[in-house]
PDB file of C-alpha atoms in Angstrom:
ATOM      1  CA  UNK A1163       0.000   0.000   0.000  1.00 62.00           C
ATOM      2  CA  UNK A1164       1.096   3.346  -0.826  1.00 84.00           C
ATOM      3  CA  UNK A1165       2.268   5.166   2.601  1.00 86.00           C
ATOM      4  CA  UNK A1166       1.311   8.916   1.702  1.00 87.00           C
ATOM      5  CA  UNK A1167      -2.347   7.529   0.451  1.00 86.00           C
ATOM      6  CA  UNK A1168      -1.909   5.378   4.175  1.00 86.00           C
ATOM      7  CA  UNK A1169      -0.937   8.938   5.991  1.00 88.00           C
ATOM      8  CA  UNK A1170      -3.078  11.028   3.867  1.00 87.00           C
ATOM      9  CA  UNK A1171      -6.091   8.763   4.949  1.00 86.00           C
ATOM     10  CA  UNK A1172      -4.920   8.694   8.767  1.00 86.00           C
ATOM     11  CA  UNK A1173      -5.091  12.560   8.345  1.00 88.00           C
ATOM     12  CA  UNK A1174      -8.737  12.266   7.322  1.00 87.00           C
ATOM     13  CA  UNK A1175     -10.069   9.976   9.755  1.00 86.00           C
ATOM     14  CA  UNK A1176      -8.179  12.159  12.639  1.00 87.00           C
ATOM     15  CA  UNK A1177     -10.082  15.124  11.395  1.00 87.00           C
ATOM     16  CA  UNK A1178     -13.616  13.025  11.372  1.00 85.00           C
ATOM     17  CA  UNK A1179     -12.624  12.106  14.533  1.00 86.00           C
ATOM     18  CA  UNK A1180     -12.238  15.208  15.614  1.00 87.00           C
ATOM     19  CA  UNK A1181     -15.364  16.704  14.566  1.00 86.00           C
ATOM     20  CA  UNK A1182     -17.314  14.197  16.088  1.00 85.00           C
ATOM     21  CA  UNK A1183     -15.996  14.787  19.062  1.00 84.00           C
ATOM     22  CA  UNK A1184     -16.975  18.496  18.931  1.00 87.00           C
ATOM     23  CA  UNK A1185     -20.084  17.323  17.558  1.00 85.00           C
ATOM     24  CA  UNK A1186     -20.711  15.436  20.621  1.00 84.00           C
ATOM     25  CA  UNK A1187     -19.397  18.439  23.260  1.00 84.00           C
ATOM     26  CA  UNK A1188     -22.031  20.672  21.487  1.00 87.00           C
ATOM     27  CA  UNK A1189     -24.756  17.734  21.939  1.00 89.00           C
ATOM     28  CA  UNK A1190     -27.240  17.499  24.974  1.00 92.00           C
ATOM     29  CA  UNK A1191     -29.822  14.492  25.360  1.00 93.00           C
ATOM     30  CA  UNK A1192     -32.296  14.551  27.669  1.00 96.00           C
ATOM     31  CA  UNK A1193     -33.580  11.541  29.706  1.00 96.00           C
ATOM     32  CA  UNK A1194     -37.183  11.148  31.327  1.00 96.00           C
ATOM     33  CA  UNK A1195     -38.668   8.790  33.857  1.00 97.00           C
ATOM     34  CA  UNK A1196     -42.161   8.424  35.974  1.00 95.00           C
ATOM     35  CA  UNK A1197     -43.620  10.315  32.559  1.00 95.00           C
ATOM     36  CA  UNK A1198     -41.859  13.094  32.702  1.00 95.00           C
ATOM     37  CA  UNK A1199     -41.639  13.607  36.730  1.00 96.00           C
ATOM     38  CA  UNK A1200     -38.234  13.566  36.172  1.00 97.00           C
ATOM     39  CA  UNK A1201     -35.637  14.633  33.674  1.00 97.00           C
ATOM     40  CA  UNK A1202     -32.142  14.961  33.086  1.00 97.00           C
ATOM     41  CA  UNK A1203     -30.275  16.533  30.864  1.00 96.00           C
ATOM     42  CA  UNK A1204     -26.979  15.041  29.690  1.00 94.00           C
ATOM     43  CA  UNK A1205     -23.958  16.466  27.538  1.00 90.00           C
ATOM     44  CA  UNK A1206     -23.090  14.142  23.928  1.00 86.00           C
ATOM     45  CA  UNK A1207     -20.607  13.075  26.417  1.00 84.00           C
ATOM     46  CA  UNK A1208     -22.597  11.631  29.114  1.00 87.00           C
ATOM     47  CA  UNK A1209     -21.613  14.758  31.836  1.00 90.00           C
ATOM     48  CA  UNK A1210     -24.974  15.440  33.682  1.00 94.00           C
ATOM     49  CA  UNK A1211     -26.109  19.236  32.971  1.00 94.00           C
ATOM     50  CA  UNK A1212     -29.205  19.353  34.677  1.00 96.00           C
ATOM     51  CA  UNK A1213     -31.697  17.090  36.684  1.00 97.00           C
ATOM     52  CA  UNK A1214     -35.475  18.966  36.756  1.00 97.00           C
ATOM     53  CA  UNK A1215     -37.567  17.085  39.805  1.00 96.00           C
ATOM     54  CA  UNK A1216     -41.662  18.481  39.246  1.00 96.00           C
ATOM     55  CA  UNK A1217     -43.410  19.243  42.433  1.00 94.00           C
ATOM     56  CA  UNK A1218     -45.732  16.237  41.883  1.00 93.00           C
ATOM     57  CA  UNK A1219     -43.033  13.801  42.507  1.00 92.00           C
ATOM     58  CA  UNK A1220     -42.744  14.733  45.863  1.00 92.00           C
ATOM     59  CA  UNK A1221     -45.046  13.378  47.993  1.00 90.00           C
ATOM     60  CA  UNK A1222     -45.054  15.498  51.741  1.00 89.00           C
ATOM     61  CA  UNK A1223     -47.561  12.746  53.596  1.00 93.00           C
ATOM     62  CA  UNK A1224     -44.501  10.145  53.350  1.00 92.00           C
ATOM     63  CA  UNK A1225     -41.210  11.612  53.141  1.00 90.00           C
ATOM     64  CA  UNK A1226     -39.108   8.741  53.670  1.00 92.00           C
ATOM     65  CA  UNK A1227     -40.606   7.114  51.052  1.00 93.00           C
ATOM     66  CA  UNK A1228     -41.081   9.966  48.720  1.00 93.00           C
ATOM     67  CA  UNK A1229     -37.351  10.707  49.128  1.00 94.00           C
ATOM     68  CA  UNK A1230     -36.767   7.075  47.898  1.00 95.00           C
ATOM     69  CA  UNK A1231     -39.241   7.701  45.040  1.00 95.00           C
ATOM     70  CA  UNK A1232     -37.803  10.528  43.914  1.00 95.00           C
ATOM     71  CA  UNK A1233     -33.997   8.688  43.854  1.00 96.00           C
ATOM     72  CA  UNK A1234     -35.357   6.058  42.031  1.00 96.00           C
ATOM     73  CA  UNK A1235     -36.928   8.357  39.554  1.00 96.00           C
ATOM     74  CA  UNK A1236     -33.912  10.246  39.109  1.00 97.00           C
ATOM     75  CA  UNK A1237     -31.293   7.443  38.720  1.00 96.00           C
ATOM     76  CA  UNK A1238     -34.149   5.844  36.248  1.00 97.00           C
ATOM     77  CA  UNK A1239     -34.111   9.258  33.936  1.00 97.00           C
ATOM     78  CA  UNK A1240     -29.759   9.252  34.375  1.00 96.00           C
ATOM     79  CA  UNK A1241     -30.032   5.514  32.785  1.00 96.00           C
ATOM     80  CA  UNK A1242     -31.875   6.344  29.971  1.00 96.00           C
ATOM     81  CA  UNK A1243     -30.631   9.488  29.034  1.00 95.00           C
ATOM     82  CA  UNK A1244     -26.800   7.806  28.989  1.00 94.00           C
ATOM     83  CA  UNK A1245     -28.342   4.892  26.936  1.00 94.00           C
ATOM     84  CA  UNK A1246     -29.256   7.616  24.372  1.00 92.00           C
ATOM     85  CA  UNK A1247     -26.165   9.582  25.011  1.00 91.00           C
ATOM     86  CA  UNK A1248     -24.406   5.997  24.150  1.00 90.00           C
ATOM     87  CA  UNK A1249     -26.565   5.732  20.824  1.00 90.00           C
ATOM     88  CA  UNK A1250     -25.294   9.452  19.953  1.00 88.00           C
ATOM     89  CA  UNK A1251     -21.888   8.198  19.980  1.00 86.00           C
ATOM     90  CA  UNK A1252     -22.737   5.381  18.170  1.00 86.00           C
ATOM     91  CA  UNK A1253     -23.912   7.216  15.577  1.00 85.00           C
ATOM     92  CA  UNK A1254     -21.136  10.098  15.518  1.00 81.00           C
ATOM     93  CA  UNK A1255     -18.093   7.502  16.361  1.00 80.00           C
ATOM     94  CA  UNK A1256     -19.084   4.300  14.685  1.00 78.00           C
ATOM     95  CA  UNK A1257     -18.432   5.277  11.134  1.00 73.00           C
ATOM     96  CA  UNK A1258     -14.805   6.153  12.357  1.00 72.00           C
ATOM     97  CA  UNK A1259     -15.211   2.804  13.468  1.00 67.00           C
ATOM     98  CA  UNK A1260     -16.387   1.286   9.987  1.00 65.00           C
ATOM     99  CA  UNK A1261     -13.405   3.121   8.524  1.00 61.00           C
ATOM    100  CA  UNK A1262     -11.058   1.536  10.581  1.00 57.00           C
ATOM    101  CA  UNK A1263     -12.187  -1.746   9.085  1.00 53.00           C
ATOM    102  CA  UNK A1264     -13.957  -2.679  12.487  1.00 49.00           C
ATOM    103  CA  UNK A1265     -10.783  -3.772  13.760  1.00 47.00           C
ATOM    104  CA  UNK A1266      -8.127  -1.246  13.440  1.00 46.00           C
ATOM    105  CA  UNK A1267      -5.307   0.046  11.097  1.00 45.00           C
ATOM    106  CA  UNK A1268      -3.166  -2.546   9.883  1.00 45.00           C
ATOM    107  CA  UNK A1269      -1.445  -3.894  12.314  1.00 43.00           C
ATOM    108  CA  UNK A1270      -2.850  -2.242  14.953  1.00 41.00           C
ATOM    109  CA  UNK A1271      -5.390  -3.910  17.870  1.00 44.00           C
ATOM    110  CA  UNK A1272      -8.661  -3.187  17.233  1.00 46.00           C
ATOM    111  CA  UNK A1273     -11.017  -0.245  18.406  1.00 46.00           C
ATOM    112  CA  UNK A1274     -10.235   3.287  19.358  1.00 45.00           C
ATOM    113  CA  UNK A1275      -8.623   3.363  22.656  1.00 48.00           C
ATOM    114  CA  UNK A1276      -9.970   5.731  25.217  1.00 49.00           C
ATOM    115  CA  UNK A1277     -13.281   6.130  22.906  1.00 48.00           C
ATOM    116  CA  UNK A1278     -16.053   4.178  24.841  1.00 48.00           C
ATOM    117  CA  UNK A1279     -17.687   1.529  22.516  1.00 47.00           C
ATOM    118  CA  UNK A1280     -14.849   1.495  19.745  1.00 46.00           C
TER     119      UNK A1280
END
């Protein structure tokens, strides 16, 4: 194989790498649970922004077990907004991915490292 086509194309998959990383900084997902009682908001990178708890959530006859509500709630909306932050990288990383033959550069081990799911 020709090495400047093999550097010129290592040049173009660093750059698609790059902008889908600053794809995924600029993206924000949000997660819901108990239909919409609670929601969080997550960066493209899974860092929590925001967590909105509505009033009706909270239930002031039972504290101790509205508290516990409420946590579950809360760690239920943080699951599913990182399982769609986790399909946005999916979809912004896993062409790189594809590129890469699904197992690396030539001679390299396979997947990206410090890229989660590659």
């Amino acid at each position: 194989m020709d090495m400047q086509a093999l550097l010129q194309q290592a040049q173009q998959m660093q750059q698609q790498l790059v902008e889908a990383q600053e794809a995924l900084e600029e993206a924000e997902v949000e997660g819901t649970s108990g239909g919409g009682l609670v929601k969080v908001k997550l960066s493209g990178r899974g860092q929590v922004e925001d967590i909105t708890v509505d009033a009706q959530a909270i239930d002031t006859a039972d504290a101790e077990e509205s508290a516990q509500t409420v946590a579950d709630l809360v760690l239920a909306a943080i699951r599913d907004a990182e399982a769609q932050v986790e399909q946005l990288q999916q979809e912004k990383m896993g062409p790189l991915a594809e590129g890469l033959g699904g197992g690396g550069m030539p001679g390299m081990p396979g997947g990206m490292p410090g890229i989660p799911g590659l």
